[in-house]
Short mmCIF file of C-alpha atoms and ligand atoms in Angstrom, two decimals:
data_model
loop_
_atom_site.label_atom_id
_atom_site.label_comp_id
_atom_site.label_asym_id
_atom_site.label_seq_id
_atom_site.Cartn_x
_atom_site.Cartn_y
_atom_site.Cartn_z
CA MET A 1 58.52 83.82 185.76
CA ALA A 2 60.07 84.80 189.09
CA ARG A 3 58.61 88.29 188.83
CA ARG A 4 57.40 89.34 192.25
CA LYS A 5 53.66 89.02 192.52
CA LEU A 6 51.89 92.36 192.86
CA GLN A 7 50.65 92.77 196.38
CA ARG A 8 47.05 93.70 196.98
CA HIS A 9 46.24 97.33 197.56
CA SER A 10 44.81 96.67 201.01
CA GLN A 11 47.26 98.78 202.98
CA GLN A 12 47.28 102.55 203.19
CA PHE A 13 49.19 104.64 200.65
CA ALA A 14 52.14 105.60 202.89
CA THR A 15 52.69 101.96 203.88
CA ARG A 16 52.52 100.72 200.29
CA ALA A 17 55.01 103.41 199.19
CA ILE A 18 57.57 101.92 201.56
CA HIS A 19 56.85 98.19 201.25
CA VAL A 20 55.23 97.09 197.99
CA GLY A 21 57.81 95.45 195.73
CA GLN A 22 60.40 96.12 198.41
CA GLU A 23 60.48 93.00 200.58
CA PRO A 24 63.94 92.26 202.03
CA GLU A 25 66.14 90.66 199.40
CA SER A 26 66.04 86.86 199.74
CA ALA A 27 69.77 86.00 199.58
CA THR A 28 71.04 88.43 202.25
CA GLY A 29 68.03 90.09 203.85
CA ALA A 30 69.06 93.53 202.56
CA ILE A 31 66.28 95.90 203.66
CA THR A 32 66.75 98.16 200.66
CA VAL A 33 66.20 96.84 197.15
CA PRO A 34 69.72 96.36 195.71
CA ILE A 35 70.92 98.06 192.54
CA TYR A 36 71.21 95.04 190.27
CA GLN A 37 73.92 96.60 188.13
CA THR A 38 74.11 93.84 185.58
CA SER A 39 73.29 93.68 181.89
CA THR A 40 72.69 89.94 181.73
CA PHE A 41 71.84 86.92 183.89
CA ALA A 42 73.32 83.41 183.98
CA GLN A 43 71.04 80.68 182.63
CA THR A 44 71.17 77.14 184.03
CA ALA A 45 70.47 75.73 180.54
CA PRO A 46 69.71 77.53 177.27
CA GLY A 47 66.46 79.40 177.80
CA VAL A 48 66.20 78.36 181.46
CA HIS A 49 66.52 81.33 183.82
CA LYS A 50 65.07 82.88 186.95
CA GLY A 51 62.78 85.36 185.19
CA TYR A 52 65.54 87.66 184.00
CA ASP A 53 67.61 87.21 180.86
CA TYR A 54 68.69 90.71 179.78
CA SER A 55 68.36 94.07 181.55
CA ARG A 56 66.65 95.94 178.72
CA THR A 57 63.87 93.38 178.96
CA ASP A 58 63.69 93.18 182.77
CA ASN A 59 65.86 94.01 185.75
CA PRO A 60 65.04 93.26 189.41
CA THR A 61 65.52 96.87 190.58
CA ARG A 62 63.10 97.99 187.87
CA THR A 63 60.65 95.23 188.81
CA ALA A 64 60.59 96.60 192.36
CA LEU A 65 59.98 100.18 191.16
CA GLN A 66 57.22 99.05 188.81
CA ALA A 67 55.49 97.10 191.59
CA ALA A 68 55.62 100.11 193.92
CA LEU A 69 54.31 102.52 191.30
CA ALA A 70 51.51 100.17 190.22
CA SER A 71 50.42 99.91 193.82
CA LEU A 72 50.38 103.69 194.32
CA GLU A 73 48.28 104.22 191.19
CA SER A 74 46.03 101.30 192.25
CA ALA A 75 46.97 99.72 188.94
CA ALA A 76 47.46 96.09 187.98
CA TYR A 77 50.58 96.91 185.97
CA CYS A 78 53.33 99.47 185.62
CA LEU A 79 56.18 99.89 183.17
CA ALA A 80 59.12 102.17 183.94
CA PHE A 81 61.02 104.21 181.36
CA SER A 82 64.21 106.21 181.04
CA SER A 83 62.24 109.50 181.06
CA GLY A 84 58.71 110.83 180.95
CA MET A 85 59.22 111.42 177.23
CA GLY A 86 60.49 107.85 176.83
CA ALA A 87 57.20 106.72 178.36
CA ALA A 88 55.22 109.06 176.10
CA THR A 89 57.04 107.95 172.95
CA THR A 90 56.49 104.28 173.81
CA ALA A 91 52.80 104.89 174.55
CA MET A 92 52.42 106.54 171.13
CA LEU A 93 53.86 103.43 169.43
CA LEU A 94 50.46 101.87 170.17
CA PHE A 95 49.15 103.97 167.25
CA LYS A 96 49.75 104.03 163.55
CA HIS A 97 49.48 106.05 160.37
CA GLY A 98 46.00 107.55 160.01
CA ASP A 99 45.09 107.44 163.70
CA HIS A 100 43.75 110.63 165.26
CA ILE A 101 44.64 111.82 168.75
CA VAL A 102 42.86 114.47 170.80
CA SER A 103 45.14 116.30 173.23
CA SER A 104 44.81 118.93 175.94
CA ARG A 105 45.83 122.26 174.42
CA ASP A 106 48.31 123.30 177.10
CA VAL A 107 49.94 119.90 177.29
CA TYR A 108 53.57 119.64 178.50
CA GLY A 109 55.89 121.32 175.94
CA GLY A 110 57.91 118.16 175.26
CA THR A 111 54.71 116.22 174.61
CA TYR A 112 53.52 118.91 172.18
CA ARG A 113 56.89 118.77 170.42
CA LEU A 114 56.71 114.96 170.15
CA PHE A 115 53.20 115.15 168.69
CA LYS A 116 53.70 118.09 166.31
CA ARG A 117 57.29 117.79 165.19
CA VAL A 118 57.88 114.05 165.26
CA LEU A 119 54.69 112.00 165.11
CA GLU A 120 52.81 114.08 162.54
CA ASP A 121 55.57 113.05 160.11
CA PHE A 122 54.56 109.44 160.77
CA GLY A 123 50.98 110.13 159.69
CA LEU A 124 49.33 110.55 163.10
CA THR A 125 46.96 113.52 163.29
CA PHE A 126 46.28 115.65 166.36
CA SER A 127 43.60 118.02 167.60
CA PHE A 128 44.67 120.25 170.48
CA VAL A 129 41.63 121.45 172.42
CA GLU A 130 40.62 122.88 175.76
CA THR A 131 39.86 119.56 177.44
CA SER A 132 38.48 121.34 180.50
CA SER A 133 35.39 121.63 178.29
CA ALA A 134 33.76 118.26 177.57
CA LYS A 135 31.95 119.91 174.64
CA GLU A 136 35.29 120.82 173.06
CA ILE A 137 36.50 117.20 173.29
CA GLU A 138 33.24 115.92 171.84
CA ARG A 139 33.44 118.44 168.97
CA VAL A 140 36.75 117.06 167.60
CA MET A 141 36.18 113.32 168.06
CA THR A 142 36.15 111.43 164.73
CA GLY A 143 35.79 107.85 163.60
CA ARG A 144 39.58 107.64 163.54
CA THR A 145 40.17 109.00 167.06
CA ARG A 146 42.12 106.39 169.01
CA LEU A 147 43.26 108.37 172.04
CA VAL A 148 42.29 111.30 174.25
CA TRP A 149 45.44 112.58 175.96
CA ILE A 150 44.79 114.68 179.02
CA GLU A 151 46.90 116.61 181.43
CA SER A 152 45.24 117.77 184.65
CA PRO A 153 46.29 120.01 186.31
CA THR A 154 48.12 121.55 183.34
CA ASN A 155 51.34 123.48 183.17
CA PRO A 156 51.58 126.38 184.03
CA LEU A 157 47.94 127.55 184.36
CA LEU A 158 46.77 124.55 186.39
CA ARG A 159 43.71 124.01 184.21
CA ILE A 160 41.53 121.13 185.34
CA THR A 161 39.88 118.51 183.13
CA ASP A 162 37.04 116.36 184.40
CA ILE A 163 38.78 113.01 183.91
CA ARG A 164 35.64 110.91 184.32
CA ALA A 165 33.82 112.94 181.66
CA ALA A 166 36.77 112.89 179.24
CA ALA A 167 37.27 109.12 179.63
CA GLY A 168 33.54 108.63 179.05
CA ILE A 169 33.69 110.53 175.76
CA ALA A 170 36.80 108.61 174.67
CA HIS A 171 35.18 105.26 175.43
CA ARG A 172 31.91 106.11 173.67
CA HIS A 173 34.01 106.67 170.54
CA GLY A 174 36.04 103.51 171.00
CA ALA A 175 39.18 105.46 171.97
CA LEU A 176 41.53 105.16 174.93
CA CYS A 177 42.04 107.85 177.55
CA LEU A 178 45.53 108.63 178.86
CA VAL A 179 46.15 111.01 181.75
CA ASP A 180 49.55 112.58 182.38
CA ASN A 181 49.39 112.58 186.18
CA THR A 182 52.79 114.17 186.78
CA PHE A 183 51.53 117.38 188.42
CA ALA A 184 49.22 115.68 190.91
CA SER A 185 51.18 112.48 191.68
CA PRO A 186 49.21 109.38 192.72
CA PHE A 187 49.06 110.74 196.26
CA PHE A 188 46.52 113.34 195.13
CA GLN A 189 44.96 111.80 192.00
CA ARG A 190 44.44 108.28 190.68
CA PRO A 191 43.05 108.59 187.13
CA LEU A 192 42.48 104.85 186.58
CA ALA A 193 39.83 104.92 189.30
CA LEU A 194 38.19 107.81 187.39
CA GLY A 195 37.96 105.76 184.19
CA ALA A 196 41.28 106.49 182.43
CA ASP A 197 42.98 103.57 180.66
CA LEU A 198 46.58 104.74 180.97
CA VAL A 199 48.38 106.91 183.49
CA LEU A 200 51.68 108.49 182.50
CA HIS A 201 54.31 109.96 184.81
CA SER A 202 57.48 111.86 184.58
CA THR A 203 58.91 110.27 187.74
CA THR A 204 61.57 112.99 187.47
CA LYS A 205 59.16 115.29 189.31
CA TYR A 206 57.19 114.50 192.50
CA LEU A 207 57.60 110.72 192.47
CA ALA A 208 61.41 110.68 192.69
CA GLY A 209 61.15 114.11 194.27
CA HIS A 210 64.77 115.13 194.82
CA ALA A 211 65.82 116.60 191.45
CA ASP A 212 68.45 113.88 191.05
CA VAL A 213 67.04 111.53 188.40
CA VAL A 214 65.09 111.60 185.12
CA GLY A 215 62.52 108.84 184.64
CA GLY A 216 59.05 107.93 183.45
CA ALA A 217 56.30 105.37 183.94
CA ILE A 218 52.99 104.13 182.58
CA CYS A 219 50.42 102.45 184.84
CA LEU A 220 47.38 100.54 183.63
CA ASN A 221 44.88 97.77 184.38
CA GLU A 222 44.11 96.12 181.06
CA ARG A 223 46.16 92.99 180.47
CA SER A 224 46.37 92.91 176.67
CA LEU A 225 47.27 96.61 176.54
CA TYR A 226 49.95 95.94 179.18
CA GLU A 227 51.36 93.07 177.14
CA ARG A 228 51.56 95.23 174.02
CA LEU A 229 53.27 98.05 175.97
CA LYS A 230 55.65 95.60 177.64
CA PHE A 231 56.59 94.36 174.17
CA LEU A 232 57.09 97.98 173.02
CA GLN A 233 59.12 98.86 176.13
CA ASN A 234 61.57 96.09 175.23
CA ALA A 235 61.39 96.71 171.48
CA ALA A 236 62.02 100.47 171.65
CA GLY A 237 64.38 100.24 174.63
CA ALA A 238 63.74 103.51 176.49
CA THR A 239 64.31 101.69 179.77
CA PRO A 240 65.72 103.12 183.02
CA SER A 241 69.04 102.08 184.51
CA PRO A 242 69.04 100.05 187.75
CA PHE A 243 70.52 103.05 189.60
CA ASP A 244 67.79 105.36 188.26
CA CYS A 245 65.19 102.86 189.47
CA PHE A 246 66.85 102.77 192.90
CA LEU A 247 66.74 106.57 193.15
CA ALA A 248 63.09 106.72 192.10
CA LEU A 249 62.23 104.00 194.62
CA ARG A 250 64.03 105.83 197.39
CA GLY A 251 62.13 108.99 196.56
CA ILE A 252 58.79 107.22 196.51
CA LYS A 253 59.20 106.03 200.10
CA THR A 254 58.60 109.60 201.31
CA LEU A 255 56.02 110.62 198.70
CA ALA A 256 53.13 110.85 201.16
CA LEU A 257 55.12 113.00 203.60
CA ARG A 258 56.44 115.27 200.89
CA MET A 259 53.14 115.78 199.06
CA ARG A 260 51.40 116.86 202.27
CA GLU A 261 54.12 119.46 202.85
CA HIS A 262 54.16 120.63 199.22
CA GLU A 263 50.42 121.22 199.40
CA LYS A 264 50.47 122.91 202.79
CA ASN A 265 53.20 125.31 201.66
CA ALA A 266 51.60 125.94 198.26
CA THR A 267 48.23 126.74 199.87
CA HIS A 268 49.88 129.20 202.23
CA ILE A 269 51.80 130.89 199.40
CA ALA A 270 48.76 131.03 197.07
CA ASN A 271 46.85 132.84 199.82
CA PHE A 272 49.74 135.23 200.47
CA LEU A 273 50.02 136.08 196.75
CA LYS A 274 46.26 136.44 196.30
CA ASP A 275 46.25 139.48 198.58
CA HIS A 276 49.51 141.01 197.33
CA PRO A 277 49.05 144.47 195.72
CA ARG A 278 51.48 143.71 192.87
CA VAL A 279 49.77 140.49 191.85
CA ARG A 280 47.00 140.50 189.28
CA ARG A 281 46.07 136.83 189.38
CA VAL A 282 46.94 133.63 191.18
CA TYR A 283 46.51 130.19 189.63
CA TYR A 284 46.17 127.42 192.21
CA PRO A 285 43.48 124.70 192.02
CA GLY A 286 43.01 124.91 195.79
CA LEU A 287 41.70 128.50 195.63
CA SER A 288 37.91 128.58 195.45
CA SER A 289 38.24 131.30 192.78
CA HIS A 290 40.24 128.96 190.48
CA PRO A 291 38.37 127.80 187.36
CA GLY A 292 37.95 124.06 187.81
CA HIS A 293 38.32 124.21 191.59
CA GLU A 294 35.11 122.24 192.15
CA ILE A 295 36.12 119.47 189.74
CA ALA A 296 39.62 119.37 191.25
CA ALA A 297 38.13 119.11 194.72
CA ALA A 298 35.91 116.24 193.56
CA GLN A 299 38.49 114.19 191.64
CA MET A 300 41.66 114.94 193.63
CA ASP A 301 42.58 114.34 197.28
CA GLY A 302 44.60 117.58 197.37
CA PHE A 303 45.85 120.34 195.10
CA SER A 304 49.59 119.62 194.91
CA GLY A 305 52.46 122.10 195.00
CA ILE A 306 52.55 124.25 191.86
CA VAL A 307 51.40 127.87 192.08
CA SER A 308 51.48 130.33 189.16
CA PHE A 309 50.81 134.05 189.38
CA GLU A 310 50.82 137.16 187.20
CA VAL A 311 52.54 140.30 188.34
CA LYS A 312 50.74 143.47 187.21
CA ARG A 313 53.66 145.09 185.43
CA GLY A 314 54.56 142.28 183.07
CA LEU A 315 57.87 140.80 182.02
CA ALA A 316 60.19 143.48 183.43
CA GLU A 317 58.73 143.15 186.89
CA ALA A 318 58.65 139.35 186.68
CA ARG A 319 62.35 139.37 185.80
CA ARG A 320 63.05 141.69 188.72
CA VAL A 321 61.24 139.37 191.14
CA LEU A 322 63.18 136.33 189.91
CA GLY A 323 66.43 138.22 190.20
CA ARG A 324 65.75 139.00 193.85
CA LEU A 325 64.53 135.62 195.07
CA LYS A 326 67.08 133.81 197.20
CA ILE A 327 65.59 130.51 198.37
CA PHE A 328 63.57 129.93 195.20
CA LYS A 329 66.13 128.95 192.55
CA ILE A 330 65.59 129.87 188.89
CA ALA A 331 65.26 126.55 187.10
CA GLU A 332 63.03 124.47 184.86
CA SER A 333 61.49 121.25 186.20
CA LEU A 334 59.41 120.92 189.35
CA GLY A 335 58.30 118.59 192.10
CA GLY A 336 61.54 118.38 194.08
CA VAL A 337 62.03 119.14 197.76
CA GLU A 338 63.62 122.50 196.87
CA SER A 339 61.56 125.50 195.75
CA LEU A 340 62.03 126.53 192.13
CA VAL A 341 60.80 129.49 190.12
CA GLU A 342 60.59 130.03 186.38
CA LEU A 343 59.24 132.46 183.78
CA PRO A 344 57.21 130.45 181.21
CA ALA A 345 57.49 133.27 178.60
CA ILE A 346 61.28 133.02 178.62
CA MET A 347 61.95 129.49 179.80
CA THR A 348 59.56 126.52 179.54
CA HIS A 349 57.15 128.07 177.02
CA ALA A 350 59.55 130.28 175.02
CA SER A 351 59.18 128.07 171.92
CA ILE A 352 55.50 129.06 171.64
CA PRO A 353 55.19 132.26 169.52
CA ALA A 354 54.22 135.35 171.58
CA GLU A 355 50.85 135.69 169.87
CA GLU A 356 49.91 132.10 170.60
CA ARG A 357 51.10 132.48 174.19
CA THR A 358 48.75 135.41 174.66
CA ARG A 359 45.89 133.49 173.08
CA ALA A 360 46.57 130.59 175.46
CA GLY A 361 46.39 132.97 178.43
CA LEU A 362 50.13 132.90 179.12
CA ASP A 363 50.88 136.47 180.20
CA ASP A 364 54.51 137.64 179.96
CA GLY A 365 54.30 138.54 183.66
CA LEU A 366 53.41 134.98 184.59
CA ILE A 367 55.67 133.35 187.19
CA ARG A 368 55.50 129.64 188.03
CA LEU A 369 56.54 128.39 191.44
CA SER A 370 57.31 124.79 192.29
CA VAL A 371 56.81 125.14 196.01
CA GLY A 372 59.24 122.97 197.94
CA ILE A 373 59.11 121.64 201.47
CA GLU A 374 61.32 124.23 203.15
CA ASN A 375 59.91 126.14 206.13
CA VAL A 376 56.94 128.07 204.74
CA GLU A 377 57.68 131.26 206.73
CA ASP A 378 61.08 131.41 205.03
CA LEU A 379 59.48 130.94 201.61
CA VAL A 380 56.93 133.70 202.23
CA ALA A 381 59.64 136.03 203.54
CA ASP A 382 61.66 135.37 200.39
CA LEU A 383 58.69 136.24 198.15
CA LYS A 384 57.87 139.27 200.28
CA GLN A 385 61.35 140.76 199.96
CA ALA A 386 61.54 139.94 196.24
CA MET A 387 58.20 141.62 195.53
CA GLY A 388 58.59 144.60 197.82
CA ARG A 389 59.01 148.06 196.35
CA LYS A 390 62.62 149.10 195.89
CA VAL A 391 62.14 152.06 198.20
CA SER A 392 60.57 150.11 201.05
CA ILE A 393 63.34 147.53 200.86
CA ARG A 394 65.90 150.29 201.21
CA LEU A 395 64.08 151.79 204.18
CA LYS A 396 63.84 148.45 205.87
CA THR A 397 67.52 147.77 205.34
CA ALA A 398 68.40 151.19 206.78
CA VAL A 399 66.26 150.61 209.87
CA SER A 400 67.56 147.13 210.55
CA ALA A 401 71.16 147.88 209.60
CA PRO A 402 72.58 148.46 213.11
CA ALA A 403 71.61 144.93 214.16
C1 PLP B 501 58.57 116.81 182.84
C2 PLP B 501 57.27 116.38 182.30
C3 PLP B 501 57.19 115.43 181.27
C4 PLP B 501 58.43 114.85 180.60
O1 PLP B 501 59.16 114.09 181.49
P1 PLP B 501 60.77 113.91 181.41
O2 PLP B 501 61.05 113.03 182.56
O3 PLP B 501 61.36 115.28 181.52
O4 PLP B 501 61.07 113.29 180.08
C5 PLP B 501 55.93 115.05 180.83
N1 PLP B 501 54.81 115.58 181.35
C6 PLP B 501 54.85 116.50 182.33
C7 PLP B 501 53.58 117.05 182.87
C8 PLP B 501 56.07 116.94 182.84
O5 PLP B 501 56.09 117.87 183.81
#
């Protein structure tokens, strides 16, 4: 096979993000990995080819992306998919009728939907528990448990699970541990080093980073598991296009730079909101008051760029704030260079019945920010004006009007 050999992880993260899997192309010296926009590859004799025979199975642009991602997760292997959910669906094809899966309770909505509304019909069973408590995980493990699926930090309350502890429980019961690492990105958290078996990404978010492509990936170390997943990737066919791989690769080159800025801005904004009179609560793993802060500080290299907060007066006030924000755009998704804002009760988590939302701690006045990498003073000023009292805004406008 002519597949490029994975380079060793000896260089620093920012260097690997730019170079691993991305050596100049051999025929022309092109610095950037080309978009190999081809479905098939010429064979010199039947069955004799240069490592590529059909683009669902393998494509050189995808090979480059997979090598780069594997390196960033300090993994031996990576497989790229057409979306995060494509990756999740393919991962779940490892299991069969009768298998039991333990999942974080506030797992990504699309993952919950896949588990509850698709895979239960295929005879898989699920227990959704608060995985931030090791006792809770332990309590639901059975002889048929094959997987512990964790998200940390979670969406939108940024709950933290001790990955090492969860993986330990999974392994003692002969199960695998998968971590959806989308919210942290490999720049801030590398779950395989903490004992997880599989790392899943929606590359749509921080990894690609520019809100211009949907993609997914799974990274892992174990060879036989990789071979099974590689078979399933080709068998199920949720593979990314060469252009999508190119976009994800281009985004990854600046991951280190972007993540530092996301975190710096998010920290600043979390501290601004914490002291704001109209805010009841701020959720950000970097705040020492955040439940799980100590574990996050121990298992992560930083706290990433998502900040959630509750306004005191509930949904009406939250709506008003969103209506007034100018730089923060109202949109689902996260992890791009631009700042986004959303109301979980109405947008990402609307499909959860109100009662269950309340039980899960999702207040109707909860606002989630995906803090971008714009100038932080501009972002704070935007929040300040959006959250100011109507009357004070009017006064301020009147005073500054002549200018
Ligand atoms: C977006 C997201 C997914 C799903 O990824 P898609 O690329 O949208 O299919 C999975 N997990 C998390 C945590 C996400 O944020």
